[in-house]
mmCIF file with all atom_site columns, C-alpha atoms in Angstrom:
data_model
loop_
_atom_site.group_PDB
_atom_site.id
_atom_site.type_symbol
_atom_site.label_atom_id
_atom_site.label_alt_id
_atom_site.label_comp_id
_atom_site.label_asym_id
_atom_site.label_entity_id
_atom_site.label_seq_id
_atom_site.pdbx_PDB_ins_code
_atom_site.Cartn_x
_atom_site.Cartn_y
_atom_site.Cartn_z
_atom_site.occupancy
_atom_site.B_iso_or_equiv
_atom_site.pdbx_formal_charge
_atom_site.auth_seq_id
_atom_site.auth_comp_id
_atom_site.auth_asym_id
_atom_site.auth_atom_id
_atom_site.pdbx_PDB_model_num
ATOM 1   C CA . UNK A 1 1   ? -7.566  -0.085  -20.855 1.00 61.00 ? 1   UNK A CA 1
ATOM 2   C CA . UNK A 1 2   ? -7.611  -0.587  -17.111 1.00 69.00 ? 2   UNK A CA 1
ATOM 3   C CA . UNK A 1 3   ? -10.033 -2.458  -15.140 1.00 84.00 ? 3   UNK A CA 1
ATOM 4   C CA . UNK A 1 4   ? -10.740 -3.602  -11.307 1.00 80.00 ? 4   UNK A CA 1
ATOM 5   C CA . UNK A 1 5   ? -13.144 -6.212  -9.510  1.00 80.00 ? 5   UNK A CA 1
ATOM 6   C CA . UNK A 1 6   ? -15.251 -4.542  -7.388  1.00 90.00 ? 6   UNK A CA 1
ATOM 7   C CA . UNK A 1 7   ? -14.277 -4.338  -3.464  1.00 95.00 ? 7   UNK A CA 1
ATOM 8   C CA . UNK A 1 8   ? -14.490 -6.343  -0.710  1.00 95.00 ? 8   UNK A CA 1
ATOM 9   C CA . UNK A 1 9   ? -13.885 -6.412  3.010   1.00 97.00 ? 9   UNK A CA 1
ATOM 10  C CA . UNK A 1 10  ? -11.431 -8.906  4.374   1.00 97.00 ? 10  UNK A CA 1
ATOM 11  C CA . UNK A 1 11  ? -9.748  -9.818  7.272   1.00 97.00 ? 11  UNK A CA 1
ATOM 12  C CA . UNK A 1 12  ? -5.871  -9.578  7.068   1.00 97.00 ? 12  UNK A CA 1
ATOM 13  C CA . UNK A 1 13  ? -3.404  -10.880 9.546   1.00 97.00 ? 13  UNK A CA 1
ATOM 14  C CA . UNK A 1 14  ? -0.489  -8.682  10.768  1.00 98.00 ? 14  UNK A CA 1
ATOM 15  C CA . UNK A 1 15  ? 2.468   -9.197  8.701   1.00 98.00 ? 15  UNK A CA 1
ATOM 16  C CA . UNK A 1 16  ? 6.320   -8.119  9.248   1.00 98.00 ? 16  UNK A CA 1
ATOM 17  C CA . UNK A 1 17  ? 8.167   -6.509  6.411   1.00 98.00 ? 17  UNK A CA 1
ATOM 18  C CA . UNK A 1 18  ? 11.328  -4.460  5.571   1.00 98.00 ? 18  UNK A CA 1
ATOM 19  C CA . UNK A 1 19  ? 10.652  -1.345  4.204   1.00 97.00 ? 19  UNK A CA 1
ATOM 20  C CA . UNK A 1 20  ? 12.640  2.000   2.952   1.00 97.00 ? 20  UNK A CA 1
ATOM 21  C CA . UNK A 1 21  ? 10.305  5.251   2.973   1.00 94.00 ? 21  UNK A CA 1
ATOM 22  C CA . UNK A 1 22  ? 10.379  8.792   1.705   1.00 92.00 ? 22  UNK A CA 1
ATOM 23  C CA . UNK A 1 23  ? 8.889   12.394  1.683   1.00 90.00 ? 23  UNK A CA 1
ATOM 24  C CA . UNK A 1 24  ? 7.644   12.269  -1.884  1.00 86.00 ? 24  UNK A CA 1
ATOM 25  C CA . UNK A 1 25  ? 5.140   14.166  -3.853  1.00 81.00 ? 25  UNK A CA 1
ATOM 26  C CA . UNK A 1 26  ? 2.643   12.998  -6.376  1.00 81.00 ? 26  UNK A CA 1
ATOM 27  C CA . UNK A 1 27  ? 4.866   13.408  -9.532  1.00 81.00 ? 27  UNK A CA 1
ATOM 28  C CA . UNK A 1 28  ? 7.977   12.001  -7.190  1.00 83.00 ? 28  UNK A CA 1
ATOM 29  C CA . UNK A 1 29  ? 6.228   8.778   -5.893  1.00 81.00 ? 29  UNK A CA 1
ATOM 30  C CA . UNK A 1 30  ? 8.650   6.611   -8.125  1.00 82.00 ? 30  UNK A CA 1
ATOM 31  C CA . UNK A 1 31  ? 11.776  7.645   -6.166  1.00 88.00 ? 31  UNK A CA 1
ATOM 32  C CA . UNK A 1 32  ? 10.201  5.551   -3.644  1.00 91.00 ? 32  UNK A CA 1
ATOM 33  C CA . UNK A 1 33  ? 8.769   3.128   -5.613  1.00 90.00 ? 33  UNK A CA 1
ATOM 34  C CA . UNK A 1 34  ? 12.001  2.460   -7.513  1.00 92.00 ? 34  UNK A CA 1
ATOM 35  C CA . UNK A 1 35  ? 13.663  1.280   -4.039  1.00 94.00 ? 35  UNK A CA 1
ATOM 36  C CA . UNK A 1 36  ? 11.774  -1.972  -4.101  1.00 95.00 ? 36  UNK A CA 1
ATOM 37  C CA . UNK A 1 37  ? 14.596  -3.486  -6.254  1.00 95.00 ? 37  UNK A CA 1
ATOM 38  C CA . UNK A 1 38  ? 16.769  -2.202  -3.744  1.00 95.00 ? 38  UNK A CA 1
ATOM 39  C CA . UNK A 1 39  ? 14.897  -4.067  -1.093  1.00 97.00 ? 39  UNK A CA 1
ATOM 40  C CA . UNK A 1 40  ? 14.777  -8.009  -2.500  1.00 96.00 ? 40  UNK A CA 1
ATOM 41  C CA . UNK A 1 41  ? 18.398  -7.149  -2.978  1.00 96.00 ? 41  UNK A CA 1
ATOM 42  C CA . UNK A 1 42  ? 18.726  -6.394  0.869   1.00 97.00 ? 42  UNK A CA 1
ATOM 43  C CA . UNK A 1 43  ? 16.717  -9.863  1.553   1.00 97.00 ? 43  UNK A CA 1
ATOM 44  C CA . UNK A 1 44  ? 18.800  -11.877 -0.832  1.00 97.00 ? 44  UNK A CA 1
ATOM 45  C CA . UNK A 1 45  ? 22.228  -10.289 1.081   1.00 97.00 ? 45  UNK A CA 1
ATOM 46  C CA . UNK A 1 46  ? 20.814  -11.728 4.471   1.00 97.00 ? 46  UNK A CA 1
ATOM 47  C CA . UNK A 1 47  ? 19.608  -15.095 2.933   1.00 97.00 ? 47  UNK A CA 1
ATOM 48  C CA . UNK A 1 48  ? 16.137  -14.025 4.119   1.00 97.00 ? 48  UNK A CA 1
ATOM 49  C CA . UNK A 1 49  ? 12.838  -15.114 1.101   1.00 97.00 ? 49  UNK A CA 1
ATOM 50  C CA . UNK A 1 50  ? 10.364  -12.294 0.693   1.00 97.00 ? 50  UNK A CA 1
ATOM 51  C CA . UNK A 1 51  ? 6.870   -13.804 1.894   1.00 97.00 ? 51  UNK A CA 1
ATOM 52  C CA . UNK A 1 52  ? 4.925   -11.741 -0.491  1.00 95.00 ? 52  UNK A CA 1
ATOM 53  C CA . UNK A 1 53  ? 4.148   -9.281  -3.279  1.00 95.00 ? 53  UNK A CA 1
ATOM 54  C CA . UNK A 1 54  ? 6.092   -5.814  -3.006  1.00 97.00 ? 54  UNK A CA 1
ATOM 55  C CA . UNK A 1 55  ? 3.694   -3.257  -1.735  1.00 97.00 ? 55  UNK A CA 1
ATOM 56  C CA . UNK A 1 56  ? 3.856   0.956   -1.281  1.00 96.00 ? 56  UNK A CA 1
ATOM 57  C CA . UNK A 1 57  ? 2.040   2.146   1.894   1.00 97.00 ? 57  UNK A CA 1
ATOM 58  C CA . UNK A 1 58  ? 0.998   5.709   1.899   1.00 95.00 ? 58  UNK A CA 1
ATOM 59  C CA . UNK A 1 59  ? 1.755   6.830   5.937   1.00 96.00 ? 59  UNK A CA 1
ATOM 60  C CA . UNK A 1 60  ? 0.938   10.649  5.310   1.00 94.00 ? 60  UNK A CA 1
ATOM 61  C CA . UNK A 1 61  ? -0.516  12.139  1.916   1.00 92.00 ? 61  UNK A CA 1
ATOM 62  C CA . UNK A 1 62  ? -1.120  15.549  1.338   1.00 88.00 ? 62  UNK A CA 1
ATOM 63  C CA . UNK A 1 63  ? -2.131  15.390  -2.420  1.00 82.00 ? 63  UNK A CA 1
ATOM 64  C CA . UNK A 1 64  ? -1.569  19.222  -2.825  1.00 81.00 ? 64  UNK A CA 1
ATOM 65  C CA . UNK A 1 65  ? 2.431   18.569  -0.814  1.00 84.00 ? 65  UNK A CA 1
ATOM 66  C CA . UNK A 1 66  ? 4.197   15.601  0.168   1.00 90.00 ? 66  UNK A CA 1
ATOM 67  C CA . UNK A 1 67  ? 3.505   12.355  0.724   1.00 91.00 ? 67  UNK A CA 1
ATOM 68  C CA . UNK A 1 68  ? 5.287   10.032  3.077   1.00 95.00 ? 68  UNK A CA 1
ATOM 69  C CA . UNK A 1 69  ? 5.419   6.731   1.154   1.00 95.00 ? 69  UNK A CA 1
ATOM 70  C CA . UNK A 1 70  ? 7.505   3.657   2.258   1.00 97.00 ? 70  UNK A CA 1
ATOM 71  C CA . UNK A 1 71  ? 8.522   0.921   -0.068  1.00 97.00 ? 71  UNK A CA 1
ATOM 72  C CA . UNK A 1 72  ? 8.172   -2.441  1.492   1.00 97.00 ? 72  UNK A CA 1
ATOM 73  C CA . UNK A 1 73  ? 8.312   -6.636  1.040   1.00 98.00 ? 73  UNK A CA 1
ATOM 74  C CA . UNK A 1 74  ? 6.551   -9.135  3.301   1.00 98.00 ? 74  UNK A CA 1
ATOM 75  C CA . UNK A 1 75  ? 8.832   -11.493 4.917   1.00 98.00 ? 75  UNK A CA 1
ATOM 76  C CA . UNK A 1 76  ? 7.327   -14.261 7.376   1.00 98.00 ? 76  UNK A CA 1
ATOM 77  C CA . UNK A 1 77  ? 9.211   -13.476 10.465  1.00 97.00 ? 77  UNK A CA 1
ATOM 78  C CA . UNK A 1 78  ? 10.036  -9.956  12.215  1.00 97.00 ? 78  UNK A CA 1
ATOM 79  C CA . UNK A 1 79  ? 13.422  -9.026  10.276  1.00 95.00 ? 79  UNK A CA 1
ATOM 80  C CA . UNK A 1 80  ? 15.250  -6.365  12.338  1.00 93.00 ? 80  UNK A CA 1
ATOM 81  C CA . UNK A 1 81  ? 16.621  -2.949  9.714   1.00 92.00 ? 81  UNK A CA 1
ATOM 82  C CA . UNK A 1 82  ? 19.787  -1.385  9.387   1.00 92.00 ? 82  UNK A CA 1
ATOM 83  C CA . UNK A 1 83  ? 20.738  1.841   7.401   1.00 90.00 ? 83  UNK A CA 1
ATOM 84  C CA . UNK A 1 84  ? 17.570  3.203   5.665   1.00 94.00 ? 84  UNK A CA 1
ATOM 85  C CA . UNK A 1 85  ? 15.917  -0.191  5.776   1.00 97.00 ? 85  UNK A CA 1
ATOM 86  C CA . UNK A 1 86  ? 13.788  -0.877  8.444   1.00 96.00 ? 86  UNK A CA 1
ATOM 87  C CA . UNK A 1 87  ? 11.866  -3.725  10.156  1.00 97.00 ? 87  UNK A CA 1
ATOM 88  C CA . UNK A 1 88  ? 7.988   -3.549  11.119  1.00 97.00 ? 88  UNK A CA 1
ATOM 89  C CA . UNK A 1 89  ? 4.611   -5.151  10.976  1.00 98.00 ? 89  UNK A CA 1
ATOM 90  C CA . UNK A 1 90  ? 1.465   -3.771  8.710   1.00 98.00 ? 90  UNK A CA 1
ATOM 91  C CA . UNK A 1 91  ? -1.545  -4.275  11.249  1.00 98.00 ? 91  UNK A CA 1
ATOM 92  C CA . UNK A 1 92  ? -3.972  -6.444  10.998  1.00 97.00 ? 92  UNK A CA 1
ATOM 93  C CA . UNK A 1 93  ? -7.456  -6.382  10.906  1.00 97.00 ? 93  UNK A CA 1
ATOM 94  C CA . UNK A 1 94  ? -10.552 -5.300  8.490   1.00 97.00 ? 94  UNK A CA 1
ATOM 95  C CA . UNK A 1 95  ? -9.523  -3.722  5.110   1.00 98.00 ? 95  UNK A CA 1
ATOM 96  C CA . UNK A 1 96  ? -11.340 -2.744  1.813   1.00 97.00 ? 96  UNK A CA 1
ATOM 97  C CA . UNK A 1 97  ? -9.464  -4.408  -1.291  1.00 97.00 ? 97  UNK A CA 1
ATOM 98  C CA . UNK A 1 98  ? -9.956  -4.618  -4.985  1.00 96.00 ? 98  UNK A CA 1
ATOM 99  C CA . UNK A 1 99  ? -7.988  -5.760  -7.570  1.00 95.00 ? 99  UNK A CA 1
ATOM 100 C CA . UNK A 1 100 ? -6.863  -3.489  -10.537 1.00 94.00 ? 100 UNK A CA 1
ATOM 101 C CA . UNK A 1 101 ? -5.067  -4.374  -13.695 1.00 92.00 ? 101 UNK A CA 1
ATOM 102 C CA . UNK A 1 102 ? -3.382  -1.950  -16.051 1.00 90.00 ? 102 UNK A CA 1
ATOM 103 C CA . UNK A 1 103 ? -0.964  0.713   -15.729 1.00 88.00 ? 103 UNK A CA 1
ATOM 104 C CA . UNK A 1 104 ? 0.485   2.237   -11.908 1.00 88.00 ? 104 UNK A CA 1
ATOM 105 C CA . UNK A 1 105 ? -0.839  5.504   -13.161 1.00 85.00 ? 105 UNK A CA 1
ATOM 106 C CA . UNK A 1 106 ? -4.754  4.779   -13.269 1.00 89.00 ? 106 UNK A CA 1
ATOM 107 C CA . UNK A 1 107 ? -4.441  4.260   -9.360  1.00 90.00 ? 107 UNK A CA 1
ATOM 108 C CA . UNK A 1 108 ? -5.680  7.720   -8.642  1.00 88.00 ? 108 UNK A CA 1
ATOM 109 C CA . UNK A 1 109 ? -9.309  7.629   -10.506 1.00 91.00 ? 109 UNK A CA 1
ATOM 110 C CA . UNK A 1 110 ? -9.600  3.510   -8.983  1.00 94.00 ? 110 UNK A CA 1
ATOM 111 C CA . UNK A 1 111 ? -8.291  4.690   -5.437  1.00 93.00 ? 111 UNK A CA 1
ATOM 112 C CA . UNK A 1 112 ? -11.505 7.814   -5.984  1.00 93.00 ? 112 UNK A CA 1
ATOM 113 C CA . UNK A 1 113 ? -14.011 4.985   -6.558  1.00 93.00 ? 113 UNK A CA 1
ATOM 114 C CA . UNK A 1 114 ? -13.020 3.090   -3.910  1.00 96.00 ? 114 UNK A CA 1
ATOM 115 C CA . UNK A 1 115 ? -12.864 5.921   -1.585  1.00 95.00 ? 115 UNK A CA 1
ATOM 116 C CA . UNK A 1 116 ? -16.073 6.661   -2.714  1.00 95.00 ? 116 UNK A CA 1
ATOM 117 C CA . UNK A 1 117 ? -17.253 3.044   -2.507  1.00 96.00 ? 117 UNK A CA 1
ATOM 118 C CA . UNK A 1 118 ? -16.744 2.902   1.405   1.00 96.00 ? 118 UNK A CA 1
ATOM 119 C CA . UNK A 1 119 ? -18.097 6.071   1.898   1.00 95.00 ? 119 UNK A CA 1
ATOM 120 C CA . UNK A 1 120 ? -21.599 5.025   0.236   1.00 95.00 ? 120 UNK A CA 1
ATOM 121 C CA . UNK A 1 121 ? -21.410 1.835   2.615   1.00 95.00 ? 121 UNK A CA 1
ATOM 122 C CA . UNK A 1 122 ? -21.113 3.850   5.524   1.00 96.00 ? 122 UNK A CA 1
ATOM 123 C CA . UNK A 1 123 ? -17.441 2.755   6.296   1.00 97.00 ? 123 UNK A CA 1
ATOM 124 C CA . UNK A 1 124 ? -15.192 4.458   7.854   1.00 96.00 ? 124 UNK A CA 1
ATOM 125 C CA . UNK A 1 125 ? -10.909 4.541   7.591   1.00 97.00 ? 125 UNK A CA 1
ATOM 126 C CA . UNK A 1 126 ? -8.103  3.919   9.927   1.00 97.00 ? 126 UNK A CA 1
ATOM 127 C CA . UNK A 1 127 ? -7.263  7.920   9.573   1.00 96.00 ? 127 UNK A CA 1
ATOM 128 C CA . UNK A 1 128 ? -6.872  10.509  10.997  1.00 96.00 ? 128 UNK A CA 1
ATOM 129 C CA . UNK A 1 129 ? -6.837  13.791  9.853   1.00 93.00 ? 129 UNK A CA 1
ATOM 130 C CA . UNK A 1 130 ? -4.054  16.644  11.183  1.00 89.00 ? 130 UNK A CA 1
ATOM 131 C CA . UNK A 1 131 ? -1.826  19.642  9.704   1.00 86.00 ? 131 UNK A CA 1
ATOM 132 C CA . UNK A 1 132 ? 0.366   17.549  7.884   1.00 86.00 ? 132 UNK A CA 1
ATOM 133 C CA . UNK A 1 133 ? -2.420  15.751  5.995   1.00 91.00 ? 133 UNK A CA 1
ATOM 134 C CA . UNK A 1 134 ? -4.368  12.296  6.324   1.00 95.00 ? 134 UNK A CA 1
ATOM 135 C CA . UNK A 1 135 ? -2.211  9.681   8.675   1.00 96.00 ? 135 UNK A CA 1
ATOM 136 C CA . UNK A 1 136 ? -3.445  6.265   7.558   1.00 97.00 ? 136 UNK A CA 1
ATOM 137 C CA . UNK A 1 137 ? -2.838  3.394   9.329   1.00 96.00 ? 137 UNK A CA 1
ATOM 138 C CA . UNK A 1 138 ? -2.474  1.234   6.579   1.00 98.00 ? 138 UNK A CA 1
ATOM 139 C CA . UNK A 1 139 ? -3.175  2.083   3.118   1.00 97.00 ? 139 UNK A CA 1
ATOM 140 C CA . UNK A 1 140 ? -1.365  0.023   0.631   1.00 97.00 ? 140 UNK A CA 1
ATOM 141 C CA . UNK A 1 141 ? -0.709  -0.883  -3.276  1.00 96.00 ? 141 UNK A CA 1
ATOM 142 C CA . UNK A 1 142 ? 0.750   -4.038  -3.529  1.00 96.00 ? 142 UNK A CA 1
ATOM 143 C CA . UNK A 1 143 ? 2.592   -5.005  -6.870  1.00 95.00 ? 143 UNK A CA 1
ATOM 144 C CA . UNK A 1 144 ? 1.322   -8.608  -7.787  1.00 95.00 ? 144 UNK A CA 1
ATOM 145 C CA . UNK A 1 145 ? 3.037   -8.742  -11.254 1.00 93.00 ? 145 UNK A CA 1
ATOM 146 C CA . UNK A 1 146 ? 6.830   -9.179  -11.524 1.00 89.00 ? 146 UNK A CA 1
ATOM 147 C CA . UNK A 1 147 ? 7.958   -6.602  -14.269 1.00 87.00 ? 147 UNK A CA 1
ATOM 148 C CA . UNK A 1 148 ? 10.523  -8.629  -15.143 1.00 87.00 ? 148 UNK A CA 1
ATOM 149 C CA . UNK A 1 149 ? 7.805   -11.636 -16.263 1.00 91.00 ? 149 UNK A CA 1
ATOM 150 C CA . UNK A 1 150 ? 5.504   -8.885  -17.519 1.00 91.00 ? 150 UNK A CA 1
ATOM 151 C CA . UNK A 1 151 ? 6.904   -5.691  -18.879 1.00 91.00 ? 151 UNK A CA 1
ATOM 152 C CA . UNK A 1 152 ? 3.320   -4.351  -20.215 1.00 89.00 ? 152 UNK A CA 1
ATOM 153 C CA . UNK A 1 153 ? 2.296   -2.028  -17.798 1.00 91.00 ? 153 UNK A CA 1
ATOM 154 C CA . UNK A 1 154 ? -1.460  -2.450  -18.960 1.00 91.00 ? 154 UNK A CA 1
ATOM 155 C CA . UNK A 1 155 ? -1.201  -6.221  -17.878 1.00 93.00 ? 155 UNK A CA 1
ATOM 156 C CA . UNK A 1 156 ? -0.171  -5.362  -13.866 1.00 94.00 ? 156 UNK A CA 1
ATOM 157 C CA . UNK A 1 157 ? -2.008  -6.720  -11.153 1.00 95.00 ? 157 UNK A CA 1
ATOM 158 C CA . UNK A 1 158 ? -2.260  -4.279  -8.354  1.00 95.00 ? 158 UNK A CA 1
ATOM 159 C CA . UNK A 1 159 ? -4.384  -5.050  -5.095  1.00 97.00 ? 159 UNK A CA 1
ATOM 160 C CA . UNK A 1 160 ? -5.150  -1.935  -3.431  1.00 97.00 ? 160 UNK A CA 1
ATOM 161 C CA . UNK A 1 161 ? -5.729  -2.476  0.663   1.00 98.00 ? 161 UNK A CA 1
ATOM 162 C CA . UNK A 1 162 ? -7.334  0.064   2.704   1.00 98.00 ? 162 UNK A CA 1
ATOM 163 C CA . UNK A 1 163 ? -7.434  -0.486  6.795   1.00 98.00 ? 163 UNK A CA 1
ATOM 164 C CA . UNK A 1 164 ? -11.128 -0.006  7.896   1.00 98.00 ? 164 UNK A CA 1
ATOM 165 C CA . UNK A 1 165 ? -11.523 1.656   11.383  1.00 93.00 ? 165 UNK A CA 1
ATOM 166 C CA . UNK A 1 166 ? -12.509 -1.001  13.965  1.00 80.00 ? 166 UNK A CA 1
ATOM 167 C CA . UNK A 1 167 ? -16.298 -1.130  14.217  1.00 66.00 ? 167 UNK A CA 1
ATOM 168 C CA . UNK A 1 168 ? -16.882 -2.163  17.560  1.00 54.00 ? 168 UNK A CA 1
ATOM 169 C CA . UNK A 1 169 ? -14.505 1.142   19.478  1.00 49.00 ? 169 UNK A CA 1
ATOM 170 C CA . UNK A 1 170 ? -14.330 3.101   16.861  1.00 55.00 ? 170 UNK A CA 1
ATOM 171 C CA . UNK A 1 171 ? -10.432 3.047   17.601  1.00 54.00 ? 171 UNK A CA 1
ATOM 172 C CA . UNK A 1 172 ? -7.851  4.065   15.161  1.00 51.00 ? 172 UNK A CA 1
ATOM 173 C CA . UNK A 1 173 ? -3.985  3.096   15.124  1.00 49.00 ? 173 UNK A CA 1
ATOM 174 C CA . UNK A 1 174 ? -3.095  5.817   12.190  1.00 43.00 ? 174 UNK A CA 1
ATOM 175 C CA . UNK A 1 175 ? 0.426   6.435   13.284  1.00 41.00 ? 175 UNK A CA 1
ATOM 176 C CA . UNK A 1 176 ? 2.694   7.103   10.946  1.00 38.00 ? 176 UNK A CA 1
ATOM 177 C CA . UNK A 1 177 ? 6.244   6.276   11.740  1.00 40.00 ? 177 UNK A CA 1
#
């Protein structure tokens, strides 16, 4: 059984991380989830410590298509790409979070209540709405439990972190790359 703390706004600072991304759809999110191995192993090659828990940040979803999902890991300094890894910075600024634990696959009816959530405290996202679905510009799921320390699925910590649009402009920086 899965459960979640209820949300809160925050302030979060920009951060730089590495990150390898895909056109995925719902039932093919894993192929880009299952690059995150792929990434500490890229760090560890360069001698460069990840500065945080591996995350998935949905750029472009289309629930009914594709998604375009990027795998990434925090580092604490810009880190310039090569290949299909590439360097950049999640923004910073006001985002709705809450905490889940249990299984990856519960994320959809949690992410609904917290969608939900914002909208019945009058926030609004850092999206943006086109043909090729919602652009976010920053909507994350970061992976707080190591599998490898914790194999049970229903014992993950997941911290889901929405950007909010900026109150005072009204401004949006949903650009997907």
């Amino acid at each position: 059984m899965s459960m979640h703390t209820l949300p809160q706004v925050v302030h979060r600072e920009p951060q730089p991380y590495v990150g390898i991304s895909g056109a995925v759809t719902m039932r093919t999110v894993g192929a880009v989830a299952d690059r995150i191995p792929a990434l500490f192993g890229w760090l560890a090659a360069r001698g460069v410590p990840p500065a945080g828990a591996p995350f998935l940040r949905y750029l472009v979803i289309d629930m009914d298509a594709r998604l375009r999902v990027e795998a990434g890991v925090p580092v604490a300094t810009p880190v310039p790409g090569d290949g299909e890894v590439r360097g950049g910075e999640l923004p910073g600024g006001r985002y709705a979070t809450l905490d889940h634990v249990g299984r990856p696959d519960d994320l959809v009816p949690v992410t609904a209540w917290l969608l939900g959530w914002a909208a019945g405290q009058g926030l609004s996202w850092d999206m943006t709405a086109d043909g090729d679905g919602e652009r976010w510009g920053c909507r994350l799921e970061h992976y707080q439990t190591d599998p490898a320390e914790q194999p049970d699925l229903n014992q993950w910590r997941i911290q889901l972190a929405f950007r909010l649009r900026d109150r005072a402009t009204g401004t949006t920086g949903a650009a997907a790359p």
